[in-house]
Amino acid sequence: MKAHTTDVTHASIAIHALTPVTEMNSNSIKVACSNCNLRELCMPLGLSTTELERIDDVVANRRKVKRGAMLFSNGEKFTSLYAIRTGFFKTCVASEDGRDQVTGFQMAGEIVGLDGIVHDHHTCDAVALEDAEVCVMPFDRIEELSREVNALQRHVHKIMSREIVRENGVMLLLGSMRAEERLAAFLLNLVQRLHARGFSQSELVLRMTREEIGSYLGLKLETVSRTFSKFVEEGIVEVKQRHVRIVNADKLKDIVNPKVCN
Amino acid sequence: MKAHTTDVTHASIAIHALTPVTEMNSNSIKVACSNCNLRELCMPLGLSTTELERIDDVVANRRKVKRGAMLFSNGEKFTSLYAIRTGFFKTCVASEDGRDQVTGFQMAGEIVGLDGIVHDHHTCDAVALEDAEVCVMPFDRIEELSREVNALQRHVHKIMSREIVRENGVMLLLGSMRAEERLAAFLLNLVQRLHARGFSQSELVLRMTREEIGSYLGLKLETVSRTFSKFVEEGIVEVKQRHVRIVNADKLKDIVNPKVCN
DNA sequence: CGCCGCATTGACGTTCGTCAAGTCTAGTGG
DNA sequence: CCACTAGACTTGACGAACGTCAATGCGGCG
């Protein structure tokens, strides 16, 4: 490790800007999407006031999940989708012989639990990578309401379609990219999503271990570590444990999308 | 190639058993899910007669797609989902620098086009691997009707969730399996889906090239070919070009799920 | 019959995994 | 405050799995 950056800051400070005011003082305050700052991330836009009030009803309650604990697990009965309010999750599937694969990392405003719809049981685990809180949205309530609020129906469809498209991208990554390309794509994706939530475009704090990154990217943890080191040597990023600063985003993008011409 | 099996038959004969009678004589006959033999594969079960009649309306028309032609392509405006009546498709995404990745193979009764919902444009190509015919289901019509027919609403959600779960499985495959395991899992999956459609449990005709299999499995075509040869040497399958006979399904399953104990 | 696309096979090279040793950091308790 | 520890991370040496390149075979089709 060569780059000892002292100015890689904890991005978590900025999360306060995203925390709904309703919860600033107490946990027992009425659950309400209508005045949640994450609304634009997890709910449809352009709703009328009455529609907005009705949509508040899809959230039954909230649930806190401690770091390392599971929101739901493989085999568990499916009842609800979950909108992440705070914290960071991973989802992972396991093969029968014990290998497991991280299928995604989810942050505030994103929805988890879609895997459970088809068989009425979950087929993956959702694990909190830091203390987290989610909005519990019973699926039968979502279905009921989305019959009446067209924008919600459309929104549910888009969320599921978005997940399908995301996974298509991961398949491309796993099927055809080399280690450097995978890690570069991973970093760019993470920072882009964080930026959409008001965080820095260039600095981030990884909430997951090298092993979890490796599982997601189809690499071993040593390869992830070596690839980080290589990026550091090339002056593309600065890394100090889980603090990452992207020094040269263009180079990272070039790695993901090598331009043959030019 | 050692195994020259003369008795690997074309499975395509059996497709006639699945072809709706309404189309036996003419192409202009009324489109109707209510008497389509594929209904149980692509439509919800347990509908009342009136609901069934209404569901016929989701199919606007049918469309033939010649082998090698595209049903839809990346960037194209999204309007409809497509239920495959006959034929075989691949879907593939491309990275900006030209690499592409097969994200799935679809057969009769399966639905393609879900990727287009989120951005109102398709993000992948759907290519017919043999002459095919699909039912065109305009998505706004699906949404309209699924507001009124609960079973259809639930069905649409399940179809999308199933696709998410399928892709989770592919991620596990691409992220953590070796070449033999990937090919074994692929063959077992294909033959299982074909069997559900009335085909043999042990014989199949691949509709795709080695290169397309390789793209799907994250391998090069040579590796696919070598792995086939290895399976043949070990007496697990017989292969003659695209005709495959599974001789020892248990061994194949063992390869996918190596049992450490026992 | 000859061509073309697909498939097979071999020789060799690269990338990444494996194994092992060692470092760093945060947390704990004296 | 510092020693101790456990878990995460880094780094090196080596090997296996798969990719690359190239030659050849095979089968279907005009």
PDB file of N, CA and C (backbone and C1' of nucleotides) in Angstrom, chain A residues 178-179 219-220 222-223 226, chain C residues 15-20 25:
ATOM      1  N   ARG A 178     -12.425  -9.070 -17.775  1.00  0.00           N
ATOM      2  CA  ARG A 178     -11.310  -9.522 -16.968  1.00  0.00           C
ATOM      3  C   ARG A 178     -11.332  -8.800 -15.625  1.00  0.00           C
ATOM      4  N   ALA A 179     -10.484  -9.244 -14.727  1.00  0.00           N
ATOM      5  CA  ALA A 179     -10.546  -8.770 -13.343  1.00  0.00           C
ATOM      6  C   ALA A 179     -10.541  -7.245 -13.236  1.00  0.00           C
ATOM      7  N   LEU A 219     -14.560 -13.274  -8.534  1.00  0.00           N
ATOM      8  CA  LEU A 219     -13.111 -13.314  -8.333  1.00  0.00           C
ATOM      9  C   LEU A 219     -12.818 -13.745  -6.901  1.00  0.00           C
ATOM     10  N   LYS A 220     -11.594 -14.156  -6.655  1.00  0.00           N
ATOM     11  CA  LYS A 220     -11.186 -14.461  -5.295  1.00  0.00           C
ATOM     12  C   LYS A 220     -10.730 -13.173  -4.622  1.00  0.00           C
ATOM     13  N   GLU A 222      -8.100 -12.405  -3.070  1.00  0.00           N
ATOM     14  CA  GLU A 222      -6.720 -12.018  -3.378  1.00  0.00           C
ATOM     15  C   GLU A 222      -6.642 -11.262  -4.706  1.00  0.00           C
ATOM     16  N   THR A 223      -7.427 -11.711  -5.655  1.00  0.00           N
ATOM     17  CA  THR A 223      -7.433 -11.040  -6.950  1.00  0.00           C
ATOM     18  C   THR A 223      -7.997  -9.632  -6.826  1.00  0.00           C
ATOM     19  N   ARG A 226      -5.252  -7.571  -5.214  1.00  0.00           N
ATOM     20  CA  ARG A 226      -4.180  -7.291  -6.181  1.00  0.00           C
ATOM     21  C   ARG A 226      -4.623  -6.258  -7.205  1.00  0.00           C
TER      22      ARG A 226
ATOM     23  P    DT C  15      -2.584 -11.599 -19.146  1.00  0.00           P
ATOM     24  O5'  DT C  15      -3.759 -12.184 -18.261  1.00  0.00           O
ATOM     25  C5'  DT C  15      -4.858 -12.818 -18.891  1.00  0.00           C
ATOM     26  C4'  DT C  15      -5.687 -13.540 -17.859  1.00  0.00           C
ATOM     27  C3'  DT C  15      -5.837 -12.785 -16.541  1.00  0.00           C
ATOM     28  O3'  DT C  15      -7.197 -12.801 -16.201  1.00  0.00           O
ATOM     29  C1'  DT C  15      -4.992 -14.968 -16.149  1.00  0.00           C
ATOM     30  P    DC C  16      -7.773 -11.888 -15.038  1.00  0.00           P
ATOM     31  O5'  DC C  16      -7.976 -12.964 -13.882  1.00  0.00           O
ATOM     32  C5'  DC C  16      -8.764 -14.110 -14.164  1.00  0.00           C
ATOM     33  C4'  DC C  16      -8.406 -15.215 -13.211  1.00  0.00           C
ATOM     34  C3'  DC C  16      -8.563 -14.849 -11.733  1.00  0.00           C
ATOM     35  O3'  DC C  16      -9.540 -15.716 -11.188  1.00  0.00           O
ATOM     36  C1'  DC C  16      -6.525 -16.016 -12.161  1.00  0.00           C
ATOM     37  P    DG C  17      -9.924 -15.773  -9.670  1.00  0.00           P
ATOM     38  O5'  DG C  17      -9.252 -17.133  -9.178  1.00  0.00           O
ATOM     39  C5'  DG C  17      -9.642 -18.346  -9.798  1.00  0.00           C
ATOM     40  C4'  DG C  17      -8.943 -19.535  -9.155  1.00  0.00           C
ATOM     41  C3'  DG C  17      -9.123 -19.634  -7.647  1.00  0.00           C
ATOM     42  O3'  DG C  17      -9.231 -21.009  -7.289  1.00  0.00           O
ATOM     43  C1'  DG C  17      -6.828 -19.358  -8.159  1.00  0.00           C
ATOM     44  P    DT C  18      -9.422 -21.447  -5.797  1.00  0.00           P
ATOM     45  O5'  DT C  18      -7.960 -21.828  -5.293  1.00  0.00           O
ATOM     46  C5'  DT C  18      -7.200 -22.781  -6.012  1.00  0.00           C
ATOM     47  C4'  DT C  18      -5.916 -23.065  -5.265  1.00  0.00           C
ATOM     48  C3'  DT C  18      -6.055 -23.137  -3.746  1.00  0.00           C
ATOM     49  O3'  DT C  18      -5.391 -24.319  -3.311  1.00  0.00           O
ATOM     50  C1'  DT C  18      -4.351 -21.610  -4.339  1.00  0.00           C
ATOM     51  P    DC C  19      -5.571 -24.831  -1.814  1.00  0.00           P
ATOM     52  O5'  DC C  19      -4.193 -24.380  -1.147  1.00  0.00           O
ATOM     53  C5'  DC C  19      -2.973 -24.661  -1.826  1.00  0.00           C
ATOM     54  C4'  DC C  19      -1.823 -23.941  -1.151  1.00  0.00           C
ATOM     55  C3'  DC C  19      -1.934 -23.855   0.374  1.00  0.00           C
ATOM     56  O3'  DC C  19      -0.716 -24.289   0.937  1.00  0.00           O
ATOM     57  C1'  DC C  19      -1.486 -21.734  -0.552  1.00  0.00           C
ATOM     58  P    DA C  20      -0.544 -24.514   2.492  1.00  0.00           P
ATOM     59  O5'  DA C  20       0.446 -23.331   2.872  1.00  0.00           O
ATOM     60  C5'  DA C  20       1.486 -22.969   1.967  1.00  0.00           C
ATOM     61  C4'  DA C  20       2.062 -21.640   2.372  1.00  0.00           C
ATOM     62  C3'  DA C  20       2.011 -21.359   3.883  1.00  0.00           C
ATOM     63  O3'  DA C  20       3.287 -20.931   4.325  1.00  0.00           O
ATOM     64  C1'  DA C  20       1.141 -19.544   2.682  1.00  0.00           C
ATOM     65  P    DT C  25      -2.886   0.794   9.399  1.00  0.00           P
ATOM     66  O5'  DT C  25      -4.245   0.353  10.108  1.00  0.00           O
ATOM     67  C5'  DT C  25      -5.271  -0.251   9.330  1.00  0.00           C
ATOM     68  C4'  DT C  25      -6.373  -0.718  10.255  1.00  0.00           C
ATOM     69  C3'  DT C  25      -6.628   0.223  11.426  1.00  0.00           C
ATOM     70  O3'  DT C  25      -7.981   0.623  11.384  1.00  0.00           O
ATOM     71  C1'  DT C  25      -6.423  -2.038  12.154  1.00  0.00           C
TER      72       DT C  25
END
